[in-house]
GROMACS .gro file of C-alpha atoms in nm:
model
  394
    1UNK     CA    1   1.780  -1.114  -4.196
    2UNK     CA    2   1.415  -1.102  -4.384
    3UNK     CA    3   1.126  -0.890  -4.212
    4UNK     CA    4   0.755  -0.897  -4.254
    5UNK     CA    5   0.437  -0.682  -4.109
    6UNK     CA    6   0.161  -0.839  -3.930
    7UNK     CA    7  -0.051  -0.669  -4.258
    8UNK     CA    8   0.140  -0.851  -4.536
    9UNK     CA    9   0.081  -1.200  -4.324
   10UNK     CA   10  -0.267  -1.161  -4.412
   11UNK     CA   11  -0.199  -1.210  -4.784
   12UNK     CA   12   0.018  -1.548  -4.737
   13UNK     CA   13  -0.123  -1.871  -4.779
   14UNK     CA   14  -0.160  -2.037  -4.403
   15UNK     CA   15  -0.133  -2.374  -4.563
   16UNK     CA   16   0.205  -2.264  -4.711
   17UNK     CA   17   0.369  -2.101  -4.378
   18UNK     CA   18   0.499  -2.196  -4.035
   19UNK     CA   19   0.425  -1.911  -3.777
   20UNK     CA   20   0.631  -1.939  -3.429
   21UNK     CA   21   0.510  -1.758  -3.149
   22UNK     CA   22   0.791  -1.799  -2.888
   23UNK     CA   23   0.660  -1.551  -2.603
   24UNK     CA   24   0.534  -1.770  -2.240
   25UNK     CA   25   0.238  -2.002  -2.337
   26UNK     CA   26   0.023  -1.818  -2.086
   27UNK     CA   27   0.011  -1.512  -2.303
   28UNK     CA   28  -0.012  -1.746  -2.604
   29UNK     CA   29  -0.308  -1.902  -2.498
   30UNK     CA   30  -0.460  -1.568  -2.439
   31UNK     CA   31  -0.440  -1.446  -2.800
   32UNK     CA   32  -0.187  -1.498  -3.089
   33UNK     CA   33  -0.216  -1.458  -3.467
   34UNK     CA   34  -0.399  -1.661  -3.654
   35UNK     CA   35  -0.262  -2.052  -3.723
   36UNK     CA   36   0.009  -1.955  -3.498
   37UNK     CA   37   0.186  -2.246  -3.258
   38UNK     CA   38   0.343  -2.201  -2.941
   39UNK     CA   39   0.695  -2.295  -2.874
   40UNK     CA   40   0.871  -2.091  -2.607
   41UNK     CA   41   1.189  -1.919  -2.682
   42UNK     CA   42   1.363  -2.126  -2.355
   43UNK     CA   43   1.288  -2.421  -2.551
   44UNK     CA   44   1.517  -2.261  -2.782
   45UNK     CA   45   1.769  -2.294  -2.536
   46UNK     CA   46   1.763  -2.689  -2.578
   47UNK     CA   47   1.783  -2.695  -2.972
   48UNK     CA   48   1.611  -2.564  -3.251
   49UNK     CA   49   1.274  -2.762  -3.303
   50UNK     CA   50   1.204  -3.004  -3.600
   51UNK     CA   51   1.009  -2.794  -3.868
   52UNK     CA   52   0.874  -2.846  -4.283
   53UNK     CA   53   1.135  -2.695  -4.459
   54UNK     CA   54   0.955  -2.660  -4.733
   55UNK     CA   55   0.721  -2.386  -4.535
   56UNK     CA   56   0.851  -2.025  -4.484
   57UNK     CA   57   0.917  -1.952  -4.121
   58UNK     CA   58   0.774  -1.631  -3.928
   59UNK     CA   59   0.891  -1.567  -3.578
   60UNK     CA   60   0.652  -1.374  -3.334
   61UNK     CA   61   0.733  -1.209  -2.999
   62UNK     CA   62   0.617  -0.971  -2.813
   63UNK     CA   63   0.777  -0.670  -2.963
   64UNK     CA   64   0.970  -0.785  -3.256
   65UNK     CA   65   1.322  -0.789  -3.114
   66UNK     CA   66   1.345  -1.152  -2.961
   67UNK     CA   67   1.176  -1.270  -3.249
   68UNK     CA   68   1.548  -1.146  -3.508
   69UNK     CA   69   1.732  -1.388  -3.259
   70UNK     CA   70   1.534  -1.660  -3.309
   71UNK     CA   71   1.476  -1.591  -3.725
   72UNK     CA   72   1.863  -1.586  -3.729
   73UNK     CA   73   1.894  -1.882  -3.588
   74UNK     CA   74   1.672  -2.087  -3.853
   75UNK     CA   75   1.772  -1.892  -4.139
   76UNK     CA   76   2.127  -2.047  -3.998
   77UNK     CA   77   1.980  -2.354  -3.986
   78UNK     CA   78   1.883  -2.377  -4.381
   79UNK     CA   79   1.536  -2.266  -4.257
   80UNK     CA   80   1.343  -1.951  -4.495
   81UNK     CA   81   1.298  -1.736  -4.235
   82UNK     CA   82   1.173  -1.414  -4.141
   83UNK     CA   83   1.100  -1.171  -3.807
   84UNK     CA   84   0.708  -1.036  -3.769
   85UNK     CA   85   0.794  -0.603  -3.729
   86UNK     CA   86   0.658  -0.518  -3.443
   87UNK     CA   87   0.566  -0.844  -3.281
   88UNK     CA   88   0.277  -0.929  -3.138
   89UNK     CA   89   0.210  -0.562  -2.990
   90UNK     CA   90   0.149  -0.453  -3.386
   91UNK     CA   91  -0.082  -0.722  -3.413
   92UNK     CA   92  -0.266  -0.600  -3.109
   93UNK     CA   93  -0.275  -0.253  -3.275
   94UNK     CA   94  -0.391  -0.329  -3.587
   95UNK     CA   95  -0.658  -0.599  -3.429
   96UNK     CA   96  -0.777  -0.227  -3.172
   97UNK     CA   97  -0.713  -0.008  -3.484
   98UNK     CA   98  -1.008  -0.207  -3.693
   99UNK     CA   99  -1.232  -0.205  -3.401
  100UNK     CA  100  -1.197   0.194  -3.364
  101UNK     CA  101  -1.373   0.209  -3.668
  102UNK     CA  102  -1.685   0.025  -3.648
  103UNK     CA  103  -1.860   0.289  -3.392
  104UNK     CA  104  -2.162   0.030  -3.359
  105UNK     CA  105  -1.938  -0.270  -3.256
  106UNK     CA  106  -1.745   0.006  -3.018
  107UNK     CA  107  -2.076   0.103  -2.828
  108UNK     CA  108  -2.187  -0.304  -2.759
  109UNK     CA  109  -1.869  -0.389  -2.633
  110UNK     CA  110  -1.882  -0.111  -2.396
  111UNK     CA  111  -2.178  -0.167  -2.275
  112UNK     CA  112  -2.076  -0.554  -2.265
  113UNK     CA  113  -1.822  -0.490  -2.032
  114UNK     CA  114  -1.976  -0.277  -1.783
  115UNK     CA  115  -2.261  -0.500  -1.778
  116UNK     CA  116  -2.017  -0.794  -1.703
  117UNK     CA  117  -1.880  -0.597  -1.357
  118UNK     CA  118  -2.251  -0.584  -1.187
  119UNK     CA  119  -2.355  -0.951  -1.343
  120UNK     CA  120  -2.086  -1.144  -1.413
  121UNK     CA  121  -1.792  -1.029  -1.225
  122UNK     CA  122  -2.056  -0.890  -0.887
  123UNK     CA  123  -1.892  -1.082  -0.644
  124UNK     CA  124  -1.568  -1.138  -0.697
  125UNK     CA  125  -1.456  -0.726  -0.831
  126UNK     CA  126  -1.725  -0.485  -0.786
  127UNK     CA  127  -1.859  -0.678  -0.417
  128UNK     CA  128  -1.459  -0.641  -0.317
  129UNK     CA  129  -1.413  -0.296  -0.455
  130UNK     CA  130  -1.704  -0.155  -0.312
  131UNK     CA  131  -1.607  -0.311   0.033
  132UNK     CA  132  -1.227  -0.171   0.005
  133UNK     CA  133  -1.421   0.163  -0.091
  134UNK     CA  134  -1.613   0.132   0.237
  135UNK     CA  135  -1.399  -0.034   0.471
  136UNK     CA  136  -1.087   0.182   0.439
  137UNK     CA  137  -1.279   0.503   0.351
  138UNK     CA  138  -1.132   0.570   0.015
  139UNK     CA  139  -1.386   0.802  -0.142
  140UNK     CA  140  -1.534   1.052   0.046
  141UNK     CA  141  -1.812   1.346  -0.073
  142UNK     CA  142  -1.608   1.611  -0.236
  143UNK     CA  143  -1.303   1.436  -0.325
  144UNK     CA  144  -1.150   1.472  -0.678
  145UNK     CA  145  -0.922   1.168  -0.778
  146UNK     CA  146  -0.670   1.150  -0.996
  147UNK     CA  147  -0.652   0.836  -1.165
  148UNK     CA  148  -0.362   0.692  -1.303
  149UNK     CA  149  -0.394   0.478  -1.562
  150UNK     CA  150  -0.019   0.317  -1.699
  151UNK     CA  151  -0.194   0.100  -1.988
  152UNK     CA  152  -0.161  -0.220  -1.827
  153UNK     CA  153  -0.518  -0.491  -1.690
  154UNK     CA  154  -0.530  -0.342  -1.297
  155UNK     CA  155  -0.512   0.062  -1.395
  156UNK     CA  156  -0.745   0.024  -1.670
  157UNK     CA  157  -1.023  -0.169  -1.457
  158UNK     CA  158  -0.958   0.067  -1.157
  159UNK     CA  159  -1.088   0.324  -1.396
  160UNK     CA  160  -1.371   0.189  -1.509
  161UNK     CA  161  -1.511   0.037  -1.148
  162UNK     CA  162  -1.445   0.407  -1.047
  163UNK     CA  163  -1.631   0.485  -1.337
  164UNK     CA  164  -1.915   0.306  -1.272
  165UNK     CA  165  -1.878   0.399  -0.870
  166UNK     CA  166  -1.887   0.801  -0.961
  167UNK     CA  167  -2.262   0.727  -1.228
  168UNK     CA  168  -2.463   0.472  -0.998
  169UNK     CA  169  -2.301   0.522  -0.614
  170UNK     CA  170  -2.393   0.781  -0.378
  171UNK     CA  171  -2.117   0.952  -0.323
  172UNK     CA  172  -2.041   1.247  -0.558
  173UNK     CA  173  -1.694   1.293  -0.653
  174UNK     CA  174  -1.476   1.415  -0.908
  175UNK     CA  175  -1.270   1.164  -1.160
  176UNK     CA  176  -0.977   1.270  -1.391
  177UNK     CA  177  -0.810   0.999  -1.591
  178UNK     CA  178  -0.454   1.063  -1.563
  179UNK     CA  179  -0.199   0.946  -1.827
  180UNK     CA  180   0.181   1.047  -1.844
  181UNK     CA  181   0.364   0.983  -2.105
  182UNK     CA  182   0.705   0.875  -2.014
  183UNK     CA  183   0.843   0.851  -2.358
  184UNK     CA  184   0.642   0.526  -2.499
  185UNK     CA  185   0.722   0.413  -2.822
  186UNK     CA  186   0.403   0.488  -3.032
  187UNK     CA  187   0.271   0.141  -3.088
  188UNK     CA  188   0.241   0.110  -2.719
  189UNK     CA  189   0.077   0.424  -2.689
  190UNK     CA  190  -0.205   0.393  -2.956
  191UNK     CA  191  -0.269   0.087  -2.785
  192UNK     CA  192  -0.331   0.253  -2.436
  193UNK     CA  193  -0.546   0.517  -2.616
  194UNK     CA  194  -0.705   0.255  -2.824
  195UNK     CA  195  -0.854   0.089  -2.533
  196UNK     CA  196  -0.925   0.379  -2.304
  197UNK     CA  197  -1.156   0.473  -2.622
  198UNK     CA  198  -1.312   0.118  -2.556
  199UNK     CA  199  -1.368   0.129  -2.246
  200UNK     CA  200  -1.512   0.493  -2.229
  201UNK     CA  201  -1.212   0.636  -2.045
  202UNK     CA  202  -1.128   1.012  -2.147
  203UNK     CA  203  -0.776   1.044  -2.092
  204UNK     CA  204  -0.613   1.339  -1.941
  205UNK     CA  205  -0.226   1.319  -2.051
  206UNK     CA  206   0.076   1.489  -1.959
  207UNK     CA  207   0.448   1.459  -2.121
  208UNK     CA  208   0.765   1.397  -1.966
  209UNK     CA  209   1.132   1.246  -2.026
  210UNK     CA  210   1.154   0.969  -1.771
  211UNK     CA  211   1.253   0.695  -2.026
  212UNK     CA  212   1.530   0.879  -2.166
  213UNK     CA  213   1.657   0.989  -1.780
  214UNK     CA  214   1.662   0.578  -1.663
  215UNK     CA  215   1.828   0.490  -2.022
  216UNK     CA  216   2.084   0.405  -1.880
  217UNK     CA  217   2.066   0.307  -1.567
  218UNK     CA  218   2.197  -0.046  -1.553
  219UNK     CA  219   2.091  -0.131  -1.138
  220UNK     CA  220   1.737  -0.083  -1.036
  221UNK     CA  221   1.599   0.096  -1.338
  222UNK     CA  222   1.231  -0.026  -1.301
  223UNK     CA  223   1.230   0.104  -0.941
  224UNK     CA  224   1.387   0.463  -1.033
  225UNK     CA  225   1.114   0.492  -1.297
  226UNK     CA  226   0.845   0.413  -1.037
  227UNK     CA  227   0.964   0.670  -0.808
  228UNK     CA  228   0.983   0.922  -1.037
  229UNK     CA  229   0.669   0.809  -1.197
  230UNK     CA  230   0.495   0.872  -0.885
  231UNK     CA  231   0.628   1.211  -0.828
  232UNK     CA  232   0.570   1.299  -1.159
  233UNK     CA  233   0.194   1.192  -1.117
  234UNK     CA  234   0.122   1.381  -0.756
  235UNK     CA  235   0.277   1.722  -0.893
  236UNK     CA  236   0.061   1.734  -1.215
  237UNK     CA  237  -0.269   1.542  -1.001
  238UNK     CA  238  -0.177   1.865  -0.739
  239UNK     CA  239  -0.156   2.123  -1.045
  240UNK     CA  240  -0.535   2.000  -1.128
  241UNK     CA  241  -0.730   2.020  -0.781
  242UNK     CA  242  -0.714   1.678  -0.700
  243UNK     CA  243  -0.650   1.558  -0.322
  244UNK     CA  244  -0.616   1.179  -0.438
  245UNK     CA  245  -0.438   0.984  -0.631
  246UNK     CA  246  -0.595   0.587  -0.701
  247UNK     CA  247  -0.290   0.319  -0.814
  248UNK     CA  248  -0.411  -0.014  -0.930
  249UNK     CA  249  -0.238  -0.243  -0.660
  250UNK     CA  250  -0.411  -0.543  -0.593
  251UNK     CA  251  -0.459  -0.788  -0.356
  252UNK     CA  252  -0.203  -0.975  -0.462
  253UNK     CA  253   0.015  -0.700  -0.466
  254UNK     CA  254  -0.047  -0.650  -0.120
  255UNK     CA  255   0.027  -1.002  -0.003
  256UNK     CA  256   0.343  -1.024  -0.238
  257UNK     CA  257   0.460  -0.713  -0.042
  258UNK     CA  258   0.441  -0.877   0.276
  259UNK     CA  259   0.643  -1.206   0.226
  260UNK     CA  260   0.895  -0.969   0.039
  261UNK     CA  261   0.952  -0.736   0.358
  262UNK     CA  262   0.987  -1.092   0.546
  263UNK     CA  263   1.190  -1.274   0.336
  264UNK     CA  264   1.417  -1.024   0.232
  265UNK     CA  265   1.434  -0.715   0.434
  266UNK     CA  266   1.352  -0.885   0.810
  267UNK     CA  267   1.054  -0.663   0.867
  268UNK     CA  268   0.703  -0.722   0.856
  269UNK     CA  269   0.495  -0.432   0.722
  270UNK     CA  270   0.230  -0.393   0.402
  271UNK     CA  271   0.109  -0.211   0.110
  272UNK     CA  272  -0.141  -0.020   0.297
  273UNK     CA  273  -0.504   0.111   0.176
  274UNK     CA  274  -0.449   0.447   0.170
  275UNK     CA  275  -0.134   0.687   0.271
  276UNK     CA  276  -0.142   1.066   0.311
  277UNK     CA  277   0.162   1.186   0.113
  278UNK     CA  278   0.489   1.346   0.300
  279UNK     CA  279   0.605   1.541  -0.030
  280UNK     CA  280   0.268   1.669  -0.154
  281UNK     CA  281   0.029   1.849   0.152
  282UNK     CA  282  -0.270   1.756   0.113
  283UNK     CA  283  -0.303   1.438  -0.126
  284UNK     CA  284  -0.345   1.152  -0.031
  285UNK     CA  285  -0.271   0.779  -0.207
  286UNK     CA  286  -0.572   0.531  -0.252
  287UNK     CA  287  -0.538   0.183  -0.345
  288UNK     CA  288  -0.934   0.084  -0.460
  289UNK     CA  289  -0.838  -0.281  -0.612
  290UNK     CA  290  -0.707  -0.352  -0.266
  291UNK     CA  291  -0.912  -0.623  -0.213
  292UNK     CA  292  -0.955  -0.787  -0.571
  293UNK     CA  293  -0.770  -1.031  -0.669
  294UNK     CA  294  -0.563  -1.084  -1.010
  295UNK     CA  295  -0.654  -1.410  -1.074
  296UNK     CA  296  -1.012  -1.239  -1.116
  297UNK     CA  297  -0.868  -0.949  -1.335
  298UNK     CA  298  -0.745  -1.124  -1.540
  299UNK     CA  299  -1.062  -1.369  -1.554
  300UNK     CA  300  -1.288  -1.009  -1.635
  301UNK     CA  301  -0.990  -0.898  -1.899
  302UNK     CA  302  -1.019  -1.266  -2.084
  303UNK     CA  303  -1.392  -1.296  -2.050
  304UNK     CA  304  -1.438  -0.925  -2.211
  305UNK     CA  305  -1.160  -1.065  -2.494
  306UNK     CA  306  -0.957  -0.742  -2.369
  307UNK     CA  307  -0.607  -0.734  -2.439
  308UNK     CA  308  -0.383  -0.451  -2.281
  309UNK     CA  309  -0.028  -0.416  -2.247
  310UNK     CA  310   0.207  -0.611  -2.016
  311UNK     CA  311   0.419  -0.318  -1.950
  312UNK     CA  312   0.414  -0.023  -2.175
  313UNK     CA  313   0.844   0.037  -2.085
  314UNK     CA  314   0.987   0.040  -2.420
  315UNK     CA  315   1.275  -0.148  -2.260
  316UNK     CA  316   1.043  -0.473  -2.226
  317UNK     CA  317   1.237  -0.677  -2.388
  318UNK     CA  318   1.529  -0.641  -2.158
  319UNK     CA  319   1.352  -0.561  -1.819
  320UNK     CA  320   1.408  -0.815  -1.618
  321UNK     CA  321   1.056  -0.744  -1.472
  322UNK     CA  322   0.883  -0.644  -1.747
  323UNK     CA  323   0.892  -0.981  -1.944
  324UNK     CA  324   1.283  -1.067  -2.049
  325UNK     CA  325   1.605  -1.179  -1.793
  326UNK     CA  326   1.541  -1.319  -1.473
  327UNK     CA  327   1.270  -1.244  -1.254
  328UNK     CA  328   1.263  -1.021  -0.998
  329UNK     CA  329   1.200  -1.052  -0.637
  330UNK     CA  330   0.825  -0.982  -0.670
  331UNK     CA  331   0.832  -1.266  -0.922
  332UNK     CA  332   1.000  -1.483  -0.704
  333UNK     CA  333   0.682  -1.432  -0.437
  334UNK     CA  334   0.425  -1.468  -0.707
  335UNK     CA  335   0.569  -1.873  -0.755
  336UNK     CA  336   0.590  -1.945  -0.355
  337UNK     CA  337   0.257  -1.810  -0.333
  338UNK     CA  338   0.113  -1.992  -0.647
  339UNK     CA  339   0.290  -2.319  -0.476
  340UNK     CA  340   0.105  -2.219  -0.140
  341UNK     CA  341  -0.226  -2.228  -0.353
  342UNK     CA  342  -0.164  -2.573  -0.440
  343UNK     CA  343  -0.126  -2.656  -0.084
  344UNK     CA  344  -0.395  -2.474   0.031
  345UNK     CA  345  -0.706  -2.250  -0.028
  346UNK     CA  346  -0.654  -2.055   0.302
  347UNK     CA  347  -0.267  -1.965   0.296
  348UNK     CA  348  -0.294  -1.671   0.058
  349UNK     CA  349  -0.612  -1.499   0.275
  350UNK     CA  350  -0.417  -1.618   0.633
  351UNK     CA  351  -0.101  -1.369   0.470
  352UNK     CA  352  -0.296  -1.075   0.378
  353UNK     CA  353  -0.489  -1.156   0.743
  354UNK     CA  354  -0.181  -1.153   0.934
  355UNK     CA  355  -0.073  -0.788   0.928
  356UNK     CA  356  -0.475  -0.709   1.073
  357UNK     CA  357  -0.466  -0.921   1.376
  358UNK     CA  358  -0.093  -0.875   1.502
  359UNK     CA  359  -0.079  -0.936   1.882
  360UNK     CA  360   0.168  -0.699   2.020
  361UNK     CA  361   0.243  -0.934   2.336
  362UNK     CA  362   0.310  -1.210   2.116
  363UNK     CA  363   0.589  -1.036   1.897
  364UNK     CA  364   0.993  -0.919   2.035
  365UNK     CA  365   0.973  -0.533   1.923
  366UNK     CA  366   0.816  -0.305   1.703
  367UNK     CA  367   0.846   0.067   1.561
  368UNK     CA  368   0.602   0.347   1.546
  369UNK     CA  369   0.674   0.725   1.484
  370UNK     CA  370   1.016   0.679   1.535
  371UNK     CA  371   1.003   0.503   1.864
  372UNK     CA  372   1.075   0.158   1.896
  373UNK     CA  373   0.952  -0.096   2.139
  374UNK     CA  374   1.089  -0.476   2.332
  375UNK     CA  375   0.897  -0.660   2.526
  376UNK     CA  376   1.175  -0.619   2.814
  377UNK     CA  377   1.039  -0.261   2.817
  378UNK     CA  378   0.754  -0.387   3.033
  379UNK     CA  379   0.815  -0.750   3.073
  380UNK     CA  380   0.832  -0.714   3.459
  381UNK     CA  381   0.557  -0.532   3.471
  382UNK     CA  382   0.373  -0.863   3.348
  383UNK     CA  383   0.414  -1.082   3.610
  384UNK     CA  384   0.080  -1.202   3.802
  385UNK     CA  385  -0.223  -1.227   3.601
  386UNK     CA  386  -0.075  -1.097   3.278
  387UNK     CA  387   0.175  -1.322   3.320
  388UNK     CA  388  -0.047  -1.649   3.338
  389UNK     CA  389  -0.280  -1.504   3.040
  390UNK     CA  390   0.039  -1.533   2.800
  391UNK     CA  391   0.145  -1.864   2.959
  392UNK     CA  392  -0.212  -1.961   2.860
  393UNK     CA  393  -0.209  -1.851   2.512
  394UNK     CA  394   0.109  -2.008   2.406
   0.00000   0.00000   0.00000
């Protein structure tokens, strides 16, 4: 098996090489190395592709792993072939690493990108952010928020629209940018502190072990890390003075959330806004982005030629929701809602919609603070006028 870095590429010939870039063509299209073509690694699955022999062969992924499967394969094949180290991610570091060092370029495309959230980018992030800010009182005078930035598109524009909120709004607050580190390899962390530096984030980081405790975990390891994750995060935002904590959950976060507790667990019920914790007195969990949608994250994040990590796990590669396996159940809701889209323009708003305007004469039971509720409870008591009012509305 023959390796190569992303730096020694530069030296070959492009006219003399064949790079492959198997990772999903979305995240091709976004940005690849140069004179690099796309060909999945399912279509892999169907046969190995007709290629110039006569070419050496590189194989990019996203982290380098995939990539020795596929190299194999050719070199099997009577192909000269070789695995990029590192994958894609080390060309991402080495593309952030070059920026870092031209200060003057580093300013401009700072002030680029805030400029973009008030111009570009006014009315479908910073008009919804600011609303979700209002609407669900999120920020009040006083407050100081921890926020917790994981490395990924949502976290890291979270920060800077609170950013911006906390120099031009009215309200005066506190902001600390939290960061744990869970135990990411270091290419994926010079990359999250690569582009908090580019953004104008200063980073407030904490260790811990959490990677090596979910190691091995084979069932639900992604969820275990979460919930540790987030305990992790409200002890050491509590340790600082904060009373919030602000997660980058979107809208369609929020939507995804509710099809999942129909579809699968028989309930209906949301992401909410905001949540006062039951572990940590005193803090409470904000949700800013709660209102934005991805489609317009990621829109901001291409526009501004940003490029952040998927998921900063070190177990990508074999996550099943992190970008290798099958997908997961929130997967499985991101397709039936991108199908509803096709349908219609309303469907995804009617979702998010339909846990604000819930008619509670129109629905068999419900539970609040324990208690639960059936209409039989006071169905007799309806007869009359009530009675003819839900005859009426049916």
């Amino acid at each position: 098996m023959k390796f190569i870095t992303v730096t020694e590429m530069e030296r070959l010939d492009p006219a003399e090489i064949t790079i492959i870039d198997i990772r999903k063509q979305e995240d091709f299209k976004r940005n690849t190395m140069p004179h690099a073509v796309n060909i999945p690694i399912e279509k892999f699955e169907e046969g190995l592709p007709e290629l110039d022999k006569t070419k050496l062969v590189y194989v990019l992924c996203h982290t380098g792993e995939r990539s020795q499967e596929i190299a194999k394969q050719l070199e099997q094949a009577g192909y000269d072939a070789a695995s990029i180290t590192g994958g894609y991610r080390a060309f991402l570091q080495l593309q952030l690493s070059r920026m870092m060092e031209q200060e003057w370029s580093l300013e401009e495309n700072r002030k680029g990108i805030e400029r973009s959230l008030i111009t570009k980018f006014r009315k479908p992030i910073w008009r919804k952010f600011t609303k979700a800010i209002q609407e669900y009182q999120l920020i009040q005078e006083g407050d100081k928020v921890a926020v917790c930035i994981s490395g990924g598109k949502d976290s890291m524009l979270m920060a800077k629209l609170l950013q911006e909120l906390q120099r031009h709004g009215k309200i005066s607050f506190e902001l600390i940018f939290l960061v744990m580190n869970p135990g990411y390899n270091p290419d994926n962390w010079k990359i999250i502190q690569d582009n908090a530096k580019l953004l104008g984030i200063p980073l407030t980081v904490f260790e811990s072990d959490i990677f090596n405790i979910v190691a091995d975990i084979e069932k639900n390891p992604c969820y275990l890390c979460a919930r540790m994750r987030r305990g992790y995060l409200y002890s050491r935002a509590k340790e600082l003075g904060c009373n919030k904590i602000a997660l980058g959950h979107h809208f369609d976060d929020v939507i995804e959330t509710i099809l999942m507790g129909m579809l699968y667990s028989g309930k209906v019920e949301t992401m909410m806004p905001k949540l006062h914790s039951t572990n940590f007195a005193g803090m409470e969990l904000i949700r800013p982005l709660y209102l934005v949608k991805e489609a317009d994250i990621m829109a901001w994040r291409d526009y501004n030629k940003l490029h952040f990590i998927q998921c900063a796990c070190r177990f990508t590669e074999n996550c099943a929701t992190c970008g290798g396996g099958r997908g997961s159940k929130r997967d499985e809701m991101k397709e039936l809602i991108a199908k509803f889209r096709e349908t219609s323009d309303v469907i995804e708003s009617n979702i998010f919609r339909s846990v604000e305007n819930i008619n509670l004469r129109k629905i068999v039971g419900y539970q609040k603070d324990g208690q639960t509720y059936h209409f039989l409870d006071d169905y007799e008591s309806l007869r009359g006028a009530g009675e003819k009012n839900n005859e009426d509305s049916d």
